Structure formats: C-alpha cells, structure tokens
CSV table of C-alpha atoms in Angstrom, one decimal:
chain,number,residue,atom,x,y,z
J,1,UNK,CA,-48.4,43.7,137.2
J,2,UNK,CA,-46.0,42.7,140.0
J,3,UNK,CA,-42.3,42.2,139.4
J,4,UNK,CA,-42.5,38.5,139.3
J,5,UNK,CA,-45.3,38.5,136.7
J,6,UNK,CA,-43.4,41.0,134.5
J,7,UNK,CA,-40.2,39.0,134.6
J,8,UNK,CA,-42.1,35.8,133.7
J,9,UNK,CA,-43.8,37.5,130.8
J,10,UNK,CA,-40.6,39.1,129.4
J,11,UNK,CA,-38.6,35.9,129.9
J,12,UNK,CA,-41.2,33.9,128.0
J,13,UNK,CA,-41.4,36.6,125.3
J,14,UNK,CA,-45.1,37.1,125.9
J,15,UNK,CA,-44.2,40.7,126.5
J,16,UNK,CA,-41.2,42.8,125.5
J,17,UNK,CA,-39.2,44.8,128.0
J,18,UNK,CA,-39.6,47.8,125.8
J,19,UNK,CA,-43.4,47.6,126.0
J,20,UNK,CA,-43.2,47.2,129.8
J,21,UNK,CA,-41.0,50.2,130.1
J,22,UNK,CA,-43.0,52.4,127.7
J,23,UNK,CA,-46.2,51.6,129.7
J,24,UNK,CA,-44.4,52.4,132.9
J,25,UNK,CA,-43.2,55.8,131.6
J,26,UNK,CA,-46.7,56.6,130.4
J,27,UNK,CA,-48.1,55.7,133.8
J,28,UNK,CA,-45.6,58.0,135.5
J,29,UNK,CA,-46.3,60.8,133.1
J,30,UNK,CA,-50.1,60.5,133.7
J,31,UNK,CA,-49.9,60.1,137.5
J,32,UNK,CA,-46.9,61.7,139.1
J,33,UNK,CA,-48.1,65.3,138.7
J,34,UNK,CA,-50.6,64.5,141.5
J,35,UNK,CA,-48.2,62.3,143.6
J,36,UNK,CA,-44.8,64.0,143.2
J,37,UNK,CA,-42.9,60.7,143.8
J,38,UNK,CA,-40.2,61.2,141.1
J,39,UNK,CA,-37.5,63.9,141.0
J,40,UNK,CA,-35.8,62.4,137.9
J,41,UNK,CA,-37.3,60.2,135.1
J,42,UNK,CA,-34.7,58.4,133.0
J,43,UNK,CA,-36.8,57.6,129.9
J,44,UNK,CA,-34.0,57.4,127.3
J,45,UNK,CA,-31.8,55.3,129.5
J,46,UNK,CA,-34.6,52.9,130.4
J,47,UNK,CA,-35.9,52.5,126.8
J,48,UNK,CA,-32.3,51.8,125.6
J,49,UNK,CA,-31.7,49.2,128.2
J,50,UNK,CA,-35.1,47.6,127.5
J,51,UNK,CA,-34.3,47.4,123.8
J,52,UNK,CA,-30.9,45.9,124.6
J,53,UNK,CA,-32.5,43.3,126.8
J,54,UNK,CA,-35.1,42.3,124.2
J,55,UNK,CA,-32.3,41.9,121.6
J,56,UNK,CA,-30.3,39.7,123.9
J,57,UNK,CA,-33.2,37.5,124.8
J,58,UNK,CA,-34.0,37.3,121.1
J,59,UNK,CA,-30.5,35.9,120.5
J,60,UNK,CA,-31.0,33.2,123.2
J,61,UNK,CA,-29.6,34.9,126.3
J,62,UNK,CA,-30.8,33.6,129.6
J,63,UNK,CA,-33.4,35.9,131.3
J,64,UNK,CA,-32.5,37.2,134.7
J,65,UNK,CA,-34.9,36.8,137.6
J,66,UNK,CA,-36.0,40.4,137.2
J,67,UNK,CA,-36.0,40.6,133.5
J,68,UNK,CA,-37.7,43.8,132.2
J,69,UNK,CA,-38.9,44.8,135.7
J,70,UNK,CA,-39.0,48.6,136.0
J,71,UNK,CA,-37.7,50.0,139.3
J,72,UNK,CA,-36.9,53.4,140.8
J,73,UNK,CA,-34.6,54.4,143.7
J,74,UNK,CA,-34.6,57.0,146.4
J,75,UNK,CA,-32.4,59.9,145.2
J,76,UNK,CA,-29.7,59.3,147.8
J,77,UNK,CA,-28.6,56.3,145.8
J,78,UNK,CA,-26.1,57.1,143.0
J,79,UNK,CA,-27.4,57.1,139.4
J,80,UNK,CA,-24.8,57.6,136.7
J,81,UNK,CA,-25.2,61.0,135.1
J,82,UNK,CA,-27.2,62.6,137.9
J,83,UNK,CA,-26.1,64.5,141.0
J,84,UNK,CA,-27.0,62.5,144.1
J,85,UNK,CA,-29.6,64.9,145.6
J,86,UNK,CA,-30.3,63.2,148.9
J,87,UNK,CA,-33.4,65.4,149.0
J,88,UNK,CA,-31.2,68.5,149.5
J,89,UNK,CA,-30.7,71.8,147.6
J,90,UNK,CA,-27.0,71.8,148.4
J,91,UNK,CA,-26.3,68.5,146.7
J,92,UNK,CA,-27.6,69.6,143.3
J,93,UNK,CA,-24.4,71.4,142.6
J,94,UNK,CA,-22.4,68.3,143.3
J,95,UNK,CA,-20.6,66.5,140.3
J,96,UNK,CA,-22.8,64.0,138.6
J,97,UNK,CA,-22.3,60.4,139.7
J,98,UNK,CA,-19.9,58.5,137.6
J,99,UNK,CA,-21.6,55.1,138.1
J,100,UNK,CA,-24.7,53.6,139.6
J,101,UNK,CA,-24.8,52.6,143.3
J,102,UNK,CA,-24.0,49.0,144.1
J,103,UNK,CA,-27.6,47.9,144.5
J,104,UNK,CA,-28.7,49.5,141.2
J,105,UNK,CA,-26.0,47.5,139.5
J,106,UNK,CA,-27.0,44.3,141.1
J,107,UNK,CA,-30.7,44.8,140.2
J,108,UNK,CA,-29.8,45.6,136.6
J,109,UNK,CA,-27.5,42.5,136.5
J,110,UNK,CA,-30.7,40.5,137.4
J,111,UNK,CA,-32.5,42.1,134.4
J,112,UNK,CA,-34.3,45.0,136.1
J,113,UNK,CA,-34.5,48.4,134.4
J,114,UNK,CA,-34.0,51.7,136.3
J,115,UNK,CA,-36.6,54.3,135.3
J,116,UNK,CA,-35.9,57.1,137.7
J,117,UNK,CA,-34.9,58.6,141.1
J,118,UNK,CA,-37.4,59.3,143.8
J,119,UNK,CA,-38.4,62.2,146.2
J,120,UNK,CA,-37.3,62.0,149.8
J,121,UNK,CA,-36.9,64.0,153.0
J,122,UNK,CA,-33.8,66.3,153.1
J,123,UNK,CA,-30.7,64.3,153.9
J,124,UNK,CA,-33.0,61.4,155.1
J,125,UNK,CA,-33.6,63.3,158.4
J,126,UNK,CA,-37.4,63.1,158.1
J,127,UNK,CA,-40.4,60.9,158.9
J,128,UNK,CA,-43.1,62.9,157.0
J,129,UNK,CA,-42.3,62.9,153.3
J,130,UNK,CA,-42.3,66.7,153.2
J,131,UNK,CA,-39.5,68.4,151.2
J,132,UNK,CA,-39.2,72.2,150.8
J,133,UNK,CA,-36.9,71.9,147.8
J,134,UNK,CA,-38.7,69.3,145.6
J,135,UNK,CA,-42.2,69.6,147.0
J,136,UNK,CA,-43.9,67.2,149.3
J,137,UNK,CA,-44.7,63.7,148.1
J,138,UNK,CA,-48.5,62.9,148.4
J,139,UNK,CA,-50.1,59.7,149.7
J,140,UNK,CA,-51.9,58.1,146.8
J,141,UNK,CA,-54.5,56.8,149.1
J,142,UNK,CA,-55.4,60.3,150.2
J,143,UNK,CA,-53.5,63.0,148.4
J,144,UNK,CA,-53.8,65.5,151.3
J,145,UNK,CA,-52.1,63.1,153.7
J,146,UNK,CA,-48.4,62.3,154.3
J,147,UNK,CA,-46.5,59.5,152.6
J,148,UNK,CA,-44.2,59.1,155.6
J,149,UNK,CA,-40.4,59.5,155.2
J,150,UNK,CA,-37.8,59.7,154.5
J,151,UNK,CA,-38.3,57.2,151.6
J,152,UNK,CA,-41.4,59.1,150.6
J,153,UNK,CA,-41.2,58.7,146.8
J,154,UNK,CA,-40.4,55.0,147.3
J,155,UNK,CA,-43.7,54.4,149.0
J,156,UNK,CA,-45.8,56.7,146.9
J,157,UNK,CA,-44.6,55.4,143.6
J,158,UNK,CA,-45.6,51.9,144.6
J,159,UNK,CA,-49.0,52.8,146.0
J,160,UNK,CA,-49.8,54.8,142.8
J,161,UNK,CA,-48.9,51.8,140.6
J,162,UNK,CA,-46.1,53.7,138.8
J,163,UNK,CA,-43.5,50.9,139.4
J,164,UNK,CA,-43.6,47.5,141.0
J,165,UNK,CA,-40.3,47.8,142.9
J,166,UNK,CA,-38.4,50.6,144.6
J,167,UNK,CA,-35.4,51.0,146.8
J,168,UNK,CA,-35.4,53.1,150.0
J,169,UNK,CA,-33.1,53.6,153.0
J,170,UNK,CA,-33.9,53.1,156.6
J,171,UNK,CA,-31.9,54.7,159.5
J,172,UNK,CA,-34.6,55.0,162.1
J,173,UNK,CA,-37.6,53.8,160.1
J,174,UNK,CA,-37.5,55.4,156.7
J,175,UNK,CA,-38.6,52.3,154.8
J,176,UNK,CA,-41.1,51.0,157.4
J,177,UNK,CA,-42.9,54.3,157.9
J,178,UNK,CA,-43.8,55.0,154.3
J,179,UNK,CA,-44.6,51.3,153.8
J,180,UNK,CA,-47.1,51.7,156.6
J,181,UNK,CA,-48.6,55.0,155.5
J,182,UNK,CA,-48.7,54.1,151.8
J,183,UNK,CA,-49.9,50.5,152.3
J,184,UNK,CA,-47.1,48.5,150.8
J,185,UNK,CA,-44.4,46.0,151.9
J,186,UNK,CA,-40.9,47.0,152.9
J,187,UNK,CA,-37.8,45.2,154.0
J,188,UNK,CA,-35.2,46.7,156.3
J,189,UNK,CA,-32.6,44.0,156.2
J,190,UNK,CA,-30.0,43.2,158.9
J,191,UNK,CA,-27.5,45.9,159.3
J,192,UNK,CA,-24.7,45.2,156.9
J,193,UNK,CA,-26.6,42.6,154.8
J,194,UNK,CA,-27.0,44.8,151.7
J,195,UNK,CA,-24.3,47.1,150.4
J,196,UNK,CA,-24.7,50.8,150.9
J,197,UNK,CA,-21.8,51.6,148.5
J,198,UNK,CA,-22.8,54.4,146.1
J,199,UNK,CA,-25.3,56.1,148.4
J,200,UNK,CA,-25.2,59.3,150.4
J,201,UNK,CA,-24.9,58.6,154.1
J,202,UNK,CA,-26.9,59.9,157.0
J,203,UNK,CA,-25.8,58.0,160.1
J,204,UNK,CA,-23.2,55.4,159.3
J,205,UNK,CA,-23.8,53.2,162.3
J,206,UNK,CA,-27.6,53.0,161.6
J,207,UNK,CA,-28.0,53.3,157.8
J,208,UNK,CA,-29.6,50.4,155.8
J,209,UNK,CA,-30.8,50.1,152.2
J,210,UNK,CA,-33.6,47.9,151.2
J,211,UNK,CA,-36.5,47.1,148.8
J,212,UNK,CA,-40.1,48.1,148.9
J,213,UNK,CA,-42.8,46.4,146.8
J,214,UNK,CA,-46.5,45.5,146.5
J,215,UNK,CA,-45.9,41.8,147.0
J,216,UNK,CA,-43.7,39.7,149.3
J,217,UNK,CA,-42.4,37.7,146.4
J,218,UNK,CA,-41.2,40.9,144.8
J,219,UNK,CA,-39.4,41.8,148.0
J,220,UNK,CA,-37.7,38.4,148.0
J,221,UNK,CA,-36.8,38.6,144.4
J,222,UNK,CA,-35.1,41.9,144.8
J,223,UNK,CA,-33.5,41.0,148.1
J,224,UNK,CA,-32.0,37.9,146.7
J,225,UNK,CA,-30.6,39.8,143.7
J,226,UNK,CA,-28.9,42.4,145.9
J,227,UNK,CA,-27.3,40.1,148.4
J,228,UNK,CA,-23.6,39.4,148.6
J,229,UNK,CA,-20.4,40.9,150.1
J,230,UNK,CA,-19.1,44.2,148.9
J,231,UNK,CA,-15.6,45.5,149.7
J,232,UNK,CA,-16.8,49.0,148.8
J,233,UNK,CA,-19.0,49.1,151.9
J,234,UNK,CA,-16.9,48.8,155.1
J,235,UNK,CA,-19.7,47.4,157.2
J,236,UNK,CA,-21.1,45.0,154.5
J,237,UNK,CA,-21.2,41.4,155.7
J,238,UNK,CA,-18.8,38.8,154.4
J,239,UNK,CA,-21.5,36.2,154.7
J,240,UNK,CA,-22.4,34.5,151.4
J,241,UNK,CA,-25.8,35.2,149.9
J,242,UNK,CA,-28.6,33.3,151.6
J,243,UNK,CA,-31.5,33.3,149.1
J,244,UNK,CA,-35.0,33.5,150.7
J,245,UNK,CA,-37.1,32.8,147.6
J,246,UNK,CA,-36.7,29.0,147.8
J,247,UNK,CA,-38.3,29.0,151.4
J,248,UNK,CA,-40.8,31.7,150.9
J,249,UNK,CA,-43.8,29.4,150.7
J,250,UNK,CA,-42.7,27.3,153.7
J,251,UNK,CA,-45.5,28.7,155.9
J,252,UNK,CA,-45.4,29.4,159.6
J,253,UNK,CA,-45.7,25.9,161.1
J,254,UNK,CA,-43.3,25.6,164.0
J,255,UNK,CA,-42.4,29.3,164.2
J,256,UNK,CA,-42.5,30.9,167.6
J,257,UNK,CA,-44.2,34.2,167.2
J,258,UNK,CA,-44.9,36.8,170.0
J,259,UNK,CA,-46.3,40.3,170.2
J,260,UNK,CA,-44.2,43.1,171.7
J,261,UNK,CA,-45.8,44.5,174.8
J,262,UNK,CA,-44.9,47.2,177.2
J,263,UNK,CA,-43.4,50.1,175.3
J,264,UNK,CA,-44.8,48.9,172.1
J,265,UNK,CA,-48.4,48.6,173.5
J,266,UNK,CA,-48.8,52.2,174.5
J,267,UNK,CA,-48.2,55.7,173.1
J,268,UNK,CA,-50.2,55.1,169.9
J,269,UNK,CA,-53.7,55.3,168.6
J,270,UNK,CA,-56.0,52.3,169.2
J,271,UNK,CA,-56.0,51.5,165.5
J,272,UNK,CA,-52.2,50.9,165.5
J,273,UNK,CA,-52.5,48.3,168.2
J,274,UNK,CA,-55.7,46.8,166.6
J,275,UNK,CA,-53.6,46.2,163.4
J,276,UNK,CA,-51.1,44.2,165.5
J,277,UNK,CA,-53.8,42.3,167.2
J,278,UNK,CA,-55.4,41.5,163.8
J,279,UNK,CA,-52.1,40.1,162.5
J,280,UNK,CA,-51.4,38.2,165.7
J,281,UNK,CA,-54.7,36.5,165.6
J,282,UNK,CA,-54.2,35.5,162.0
J,283,UNK,CA,-50.9,33.9,163.0
J,284,UNK,CA,-52.2,32.3,166.2
J,285,UNK,CA,-49.7,34.4,168.2
J,286,UNK,CA,-51.0,34.8,171.8
J,287,UNK,CA,-47.6,35.2,173.6
J,288,UNK,CA,-46.5,38.6,174.8
J,289,UNK,CA,-42.9,39.6,175.2
J,290,UNK,CA,-41.3,42.9,176.4
J,291,UNK,CA,-38.2,44.3,174.9
J,292,UNK,CA,-36.2,45.6,177.9
J,293,UNK,CA,-35.6,49.3,178.2
J,294,UNK,CA,-37.1,50.0,174.7
J,295,UNK,CA,-37.8,53.6,175.7
J,296,UNK,CA,-34.1,54.2,176.5
J,297,UNK,CA,-33.2,52.5,173.2
J,298,UNK,CA,-35.3,55.1,171.3
J,299,UNK,CA,-33.7,57.9,173.3
J,300,UNK,CA,-30.2,56.6,172.6
J,301,UNK,CA,-31.0,56.1,168.9
J,302,UNK,CA,-32.2,59.8,168.7
J,303,UNK,CA,-29.0,61.0,170.4
J,304,UNK,CA,-26.7,58.9,168.2
J,305,UNK,CA,-28.6,60.0,165.1
J,306,UNK,CA,-28.3,63.7,165.9
J,307,UNK,CA,-24.6,63.5,166.8
J,308,UNK,CA,-23.5,61.4,163.9
J,309,UNK,CA,-25.7,63.3,161.4
J,310,UNK,CA,-24.3,66.6,162.6
J,311,UNK,CA,-20.7,65.5,162.3
J,312,UNK,CA,-21.4,64.6,158.6
J,313,UNK,CA,-22.9,68.0,157.8
J,314,UNK,CA,-20.7,70.3,159.9
J,315,UNK,CA,-19.0,72.0,156.9
J,316,UNK,CA,-22.3,72.5,155.1
J,317,UNK,CA,-23.9,73.9,158.3
J,318,UNK,CA,-21.0,76.4,158.6
J,319,UNK,CA,-21.0,77.5,154.9
J,320,UNK,CA,-24.5,77.1,153.7
J,321,UNK,CA,-27.0,77.2,156.6
J,322,UNK,CA,-29.6,79.1,154.6
J,323,UNK,CA,-29.8,76.3,152.0
J,324,UNK,CA,-31.1,73.7,154.5
J,325,UNK,CA,-34.7,73.0,155.4
J,326,UNK,CA,-34.8,75.0,158.7
J,327,UNK,CA,-36.3,72.0,160.5
J,328,UNK,CA,-33.4,69.8,159.4
J,329,UNK,CA,-30.8,72.4,160.0
J,330,UNK,CA,-31.9,73.2,163.5
J,331,UNK,CA,-31.8,69.5,164.6
J,332,UNK,CA,-28.4,69.1,163.1
J,333,UNK,CA,-27.1,72.1,164.9
J,334,UNK,CA,-28.5,70.7,168.2
J,335,UNK,CA,-26.8,67.4,167.4
J,336,UNK,CA,-23.5,69.2,167.0
J,337,UNK,CA,-23.8,70.4,170.6
J,338,UNK,CA,-24.3,67.0,172.2
J,339,UNK,CA,-21.4,66.3,174.7
J,340,UNK,CA,-19.2,63.4,173.6
J,341,UNK,CA,-19.7,61.5,176.9
J,342,UNK,CA,-23.5,61.4,176.2
J,343,UNK,CA,-22.8,59.7,172.9
J,344,UNK,CA,-20.4,57.3,174.5
J,345,UNK,CA,-23.0,56.3,177.1
J,346,UNK,CA,-25.6,55.8,174.4
J,347,UNK,CA,-23.2,53.5,172.5
J,348,UNK,CA,-22.5,51.5,175.6
J,349,UNK,CA,-26.2,51.1,176.3
J,350,UNK,CA,-26.7,50.1,172.7
J,351,UNK,CA,-24.4,47.0,173.2
J,352,UNK,CA,-26.3,46.1,176.4
J,353,UNK,CA,-29.7,46.4,174.7
J,354,UNK,CA,-28.6,44.4,171.7
J,355,UNK,CA,-27.5,41.5,173.9
J,356,UNK,CA,-30.7,41.7,175.9
J,357,UNK,CA,-32.9,41.6,172.8
J,358,UNK,CA,-30.9,38.8,171.2
J,359,UNK,CA,-31.5,36.8,174.4
J,360,UNK,CA,-35.2,37.0,173.7
J,361,UNK,CA,-34.7,35.3,170.3
J,362,UNK,CA,-33.3,32.3,172.0
J,363,UNK,CA,-36.9,31.3,172.6
J,364,UNK,CA,-38.6,33.2,169.7
J,365,UNK,CA,-38.4,33.4,166.0
J,366,UNK,CA,-40.5,36.5,165.2
J,367,UNK,CA,-41.8,39.5,167.2
J,368,UNK,CA,-44.7,41.7,166.0
J,369,UNK,CA,-45.0,45.4,166.8
J,370,UNK,CA,-46.7,48.5,165.3
J,371,UNK,CA,-44.9,50.3,162.5
J,372,UNK,CA,-46.3,53.7,163.3
J,373,UNK,CA,-48.3,55.1,166.2
J,374,UNK,CA,-51.2,56.2,163.9
J,375,UNK,CA,-52.4,56.4,160.3
J,376,UNK,CA,-50.8,58.9,158.0
J,377,UNK,CA,-51.4,62.5,159.3
J,378,UNK,CA,-52.5,65.3,156.9
J,379,UNK,CA,-49.8,67.1,155.0
J,380,UNK,CA,-48.5,70.1,156.9
J,381,UNK,CA,-49.8,68.7,160.2
J,382,UNK,CA,-47.3,69.6,163.0
J,383,UNK,CA,-48.8,67.9,166.0
J,384,UNK,CA,-50.9,64.9,166.9
J,385,UNK,CA,-52.4,63.5,170.1
J,386,UNK,CA,-51.2,60.2,171.3
J,387,UNK,CA,-52.4,58.8,174.6
J,388,UNK,CA,-53.9,62.2,175.4
J,389,UNK,CA,-50.7,64.0,174.9
J,390,UNK,CA,-50.0,66.5,172.1
J,391,UNK,CA,-46.7,65.7,170.4
J,392,UNK,CA,-44.7,67.0,167.4
J,393,UNK,CA,-45.5,64.8,164.4
J,394,UNK,CA,-42.0,64.8,162.8
J,395,UNK,CA,-40.2,63.7,165.9
J,396,UNK,CA,-42.6,61.0,167.0
J,397,UNK,CA,-43.7,59.0,163.9
J,398,UNK,CA,-40.7,56.7,164.4
J,399,UNK,CA,-41.5,55.9,168.0
J,400,UNK,CA,-41.9,52.2,167.3
J,401,UNK,CA,-39.3,51.8,164.5
J,402,UNK,CA,-36.3,53.4,166.2
J,403,UNK,CA,-35.7,50.8,169.0
J,404,UNK,CA,-35.5,48.1,166.3
J,405,UNK,CA,-33.1,49.6,163.7
J,406,UNK,CA,-31.0,50.8,166.7
J,407,UNK,CA,-29.6,47.3,166.8
J,408,UNK,CA,-29.9,46.4,163.2
J,409,UNK,CA,-32.6,43.7,163.3
J,410,UNK,CA,-34.2,42.6,160.0
J,411,UNK,CA,-37.9,43.7,159.7
J,412,UNK,CA,-40.6,43.3,157.1
J,413,UNK,CA,-43.3,46.0,157.3
J,414,UNK,CA,-46.6,44.6,156.2
J,415,UNK,CA,-49.7,46.6,155.3
J,416,UNK,CA,-53.0,46.2,157.1
J,417,UNK,CA,-56.4,47.6,156.2
J,418,UNK,CA,-58.9,47.4,159.1
J,419,UNK,CA,-61.6,49.4,157.3
J,420,UNK,CA,-62.0,51.8,154.4
J,421,UNK,CA,-59.6,54.3,156.0
J,422,UNK,CA,-55.9,54.8,155.4
J,423,UNK,CA,-53.5,51.8,155.7
J,424,UNK,CA,-51.6,50.9,158.8
J,425,UNK,CA,-48.4,48.9,159.2
J,426,UNK,CA,-47.1,46.1,161.4
J,427,UNK,CA,-43.4,45.2,161.9
J,428,UNK,CA,-42.5,41.6,161.5
J,429,UNK,CA,-39.1,41.4,163.3
J,430,UNK,CA,-36.6,38.6,163.3
J,431,UNK,CA,-33.1,37.9,164.7
J,432,UNK,CA,-30.1,39.0,162.7
J,433,UNK,CA,-29.6,37.3,159.4
J,434,UNK,CA,-33.1,35.7,159.6
J,435,UNK,CA,-34.8,37.7,156.9
J,436,UNK,CA,-36.2,34.4,155.7
J,437,UNK,CA,-38.3,34.0,158.8
J,438,UNK,CA,-39.8,37.5,158.6
J,439,UNK,CA,-40.5,37.1,154.9
J,440,UNK,CA,-42.1,33.7,155.4
J,441,UNK,CA,-44.5,35.3,158.0
J,442,UNK,CA,-45.2,38.2,155.7
J,443,UNK,CA,-45.9,35.8,152.8
J,444,UNK,CA,-48.3,33.7,154.9
J,445,UNK,CA,-50.2,36.9,155.8
J,446,UNK,CA,-50.4,37.9,152.2
J,447,UNK,CA,-51.5,34.5,151.0
J,448,UNK,CA,-54.3,34.3,153.6
J,449,UNK,CA,-55.5,37.8,152.6
J,450,UNK,CA,-54.6,39.5,155.9
J,451,UNK,CA,-52.1,41.8,154.3
J,452,UNK,CA,-52.5,43.2,150.8
J,453,UNK,CA,-51.0,46.2,148.9
J,454,UNK,CA,-53.4,47.3,146.3
J,455,UNK,CA,-52.8,50.2,143.9
J,456,UNK,CA,-54.6,53.3,145.2
J,457,UNK,CA,-57.5,54.7,143.2
J,458,UNK,CA,-56.3,58.2,142.5
J,459,UNK,CA,-59.1,60.8,142.2
C-alpha cells in the first residue's frame, strides 16, 4: 500500500503498525538480495517503535498523518546508533550517530517508522547508482540497468515495493535522476526549505534533502511533515510551514505552464523529449520558453560542485586517497586545483542566472523539462551516444537537472512510461517556495493516468 493508505489503516485500527512493519521487513528480506537498496536494516528498532505506536493508539492517542508508515533514508542522513556512511569506506570508522537527523525525527514525530538506511554513490558525487564499497544498486525494472544516483537505494527500494517512502538528497540531480530511472516520484524542494541538519554534506551551497514516493499524495504528506525552520541548519528558511496537502487536488485550471526549449530540447535521446511532449500535451501546454544561458549554468554548477566538494574532502584526500572510489577521488583532486577566480566568476554568474530565470516566472507558474537525457543505461556502461556524440555516462546524466538545482528551484520529478521499456522522467519546475504548484501539476498527471509509479515485477 501507499503511505496514505497505511496511515489510514493504522489510525483506524484496521491494521497494526507492527503487522505493517513485519510485512515490510519480510519484503526487504525476500527482495533486497537482488536489488541491493539497503545497507542497514533496523528490524529491532522498527518493531519496537511499531509496538509502542500500537500501544499508544490503543490508549486513545491521536494518530499522526504518517502513523505506521515504514520509511528508509539515504545513508548520508544520521541514524542513531549507525556510522553515517555517505556511501564511503572511510566513514565506516566514524563514531556512531548520537541521534537521528532532523528529517528522520520529524517523520517519526508524524508517526512514520524508520526501517533502514539506503545505498548511495560515494559521498553523493555520483549519477549512476554504482558503489565499489557496498555494491551497485540495481534497477528493479531491469536488474542489469542503473538506478541512477546518488540516491540509488532510495529509488530502488520504492520501485521494488520494499517501502512506500524514502528520503534522498539532491545536489545536482540526485533525487530526480533515480526517480526518473526507477519510475517513481521525487521532490527536490526549494533550497533551504527542508532542514539538512544531521546529514553528511557534499556541496553546502547546492545540497537539498527531500522525499521520494510512489504517489504524489505520499510526497505531500512527507513534505508537510518535514517543513519548518531549524536553527541547526544555517541555510534553513525561517518561513513558517506552508502545507501543500490541502491544495493538492486543486487541479491545473489557471496555471501557466510552458515547456523548456533551447538547451533543454537538445542533447538527449528522442524518447526523453517525447516524454516531455507527452506530459505537455496532457496539460495543454503549448508555450515554449528558453532559460537563458542554461549551458553556462550547467558548467558553473559543475565548477562550484568540484571546488566545494574538494574543499570538504581535502584532509581525506591527503591521508586516505586509496580508500576512495578512484573515479570520485580523481574528480575531487581536479576540483582542488580549480583557481579561486574561476569559482568567483561562477558564483557571480549564478546570481545573474537566478535573476534571469526568476524573471521568467513573472509570466509563468510551471516549466517542464526532461529529467535525464535517456533511459537508464546498463550497469557498468561508461559511455552513451547523445545527438551523435559519444559522452561519458557518469558526467552527463545530470545535463538537464544541474541548471535547475544550481539556483535552488523546487522540482517534482514525475515518471512517464511511453511503452514497455524502462521509465523516463520529466521535471515539473516552479518558482521558489511554490512546491504547491509543482505538486498540483504532478497530482493532475497522476490522477489522469499520465504518470504512474507501479511496483516493478522482479524476475
């Protein structure tokens, strides 16, 4: 069941939280050997919390909006009693987290139950879902294909039906890429909207945390539960929570929706653009808009990512270079050698680009764009051909996501199935703090059957 259905069943006492968690743990045990989504399963903790919730409800306590809902989190988010791996070998020797990350605490305050931590690309510097330390996550729709990264386990666990709700992180596309490849919904909120406290950073000026799910209502439930200021995250907004669930069924009447052209209409497979056209037709969106200098935005995002990421890891690069994934290590070393004036120019351009894109939203509510340039490549594939050019896979999967997260815009990634092949994804992009609009559009697409996130039939 989806999270909303589970919460309703537990709240009404038609199901017990313990039964839900036990069934979830059984599904993980039977399934994850093929998918490799989980790095840690917290059976004892989850069952104890479920039993405590059932006892409280039996004594008349009010059920939270996520009562009894199992969820799992990318292993860069702190979980009390576990070292925060961040997909890395080095971090395993770190002290165990003393308490859960902020978003884990907020979800559990709403009644959800944490069942485990999820696989990811090393230090979140990854778009493929491959990890040399914990093994690659496998796409449940085709086990020999990539999940996308770096929130690989977050997408795979959903697509395999192991949990109804996961948390991921998104610096340059790490929620939206696995959502697209694994055929689920993902929300990258406005930069600063959800607290990052209690998570291992990658690029402080670009990092976001957000939910992934198989339904838009579940995204909204989780998002609403996690909103609110947090003094423990220096960039968290001081805006009060702005719940989206009450307006989720408002439809799209009156919304001004356009398709991103120019940069976002080239450099990908025809299927990626066909998915956008399919969604646009369903929404009646026939206007085209061009985000100015989007190609430079992607280049600047790459530069800032490399430089900030390298700064974070300098001590580890000096003392333990052999314990990195070589592909991650080499990019971080390259980032450490970027001249400071280059970074300064990229940041100046970033301010200009943000203002220019925000001007577009003066006459628009939502922009549609591809989430990835293609369907999920095969595991181990190093190159693909886009527009007749052979390019490295790892560096180019995020070609359409980076110019959006670069300026912190909220995005819902929606899954599209054009045929019997692997899923594709479309970005539904809104102005800052307007997650409600992106989620309304996503919900309309889901309600009309254009976007669905079924559980994969594992064979």
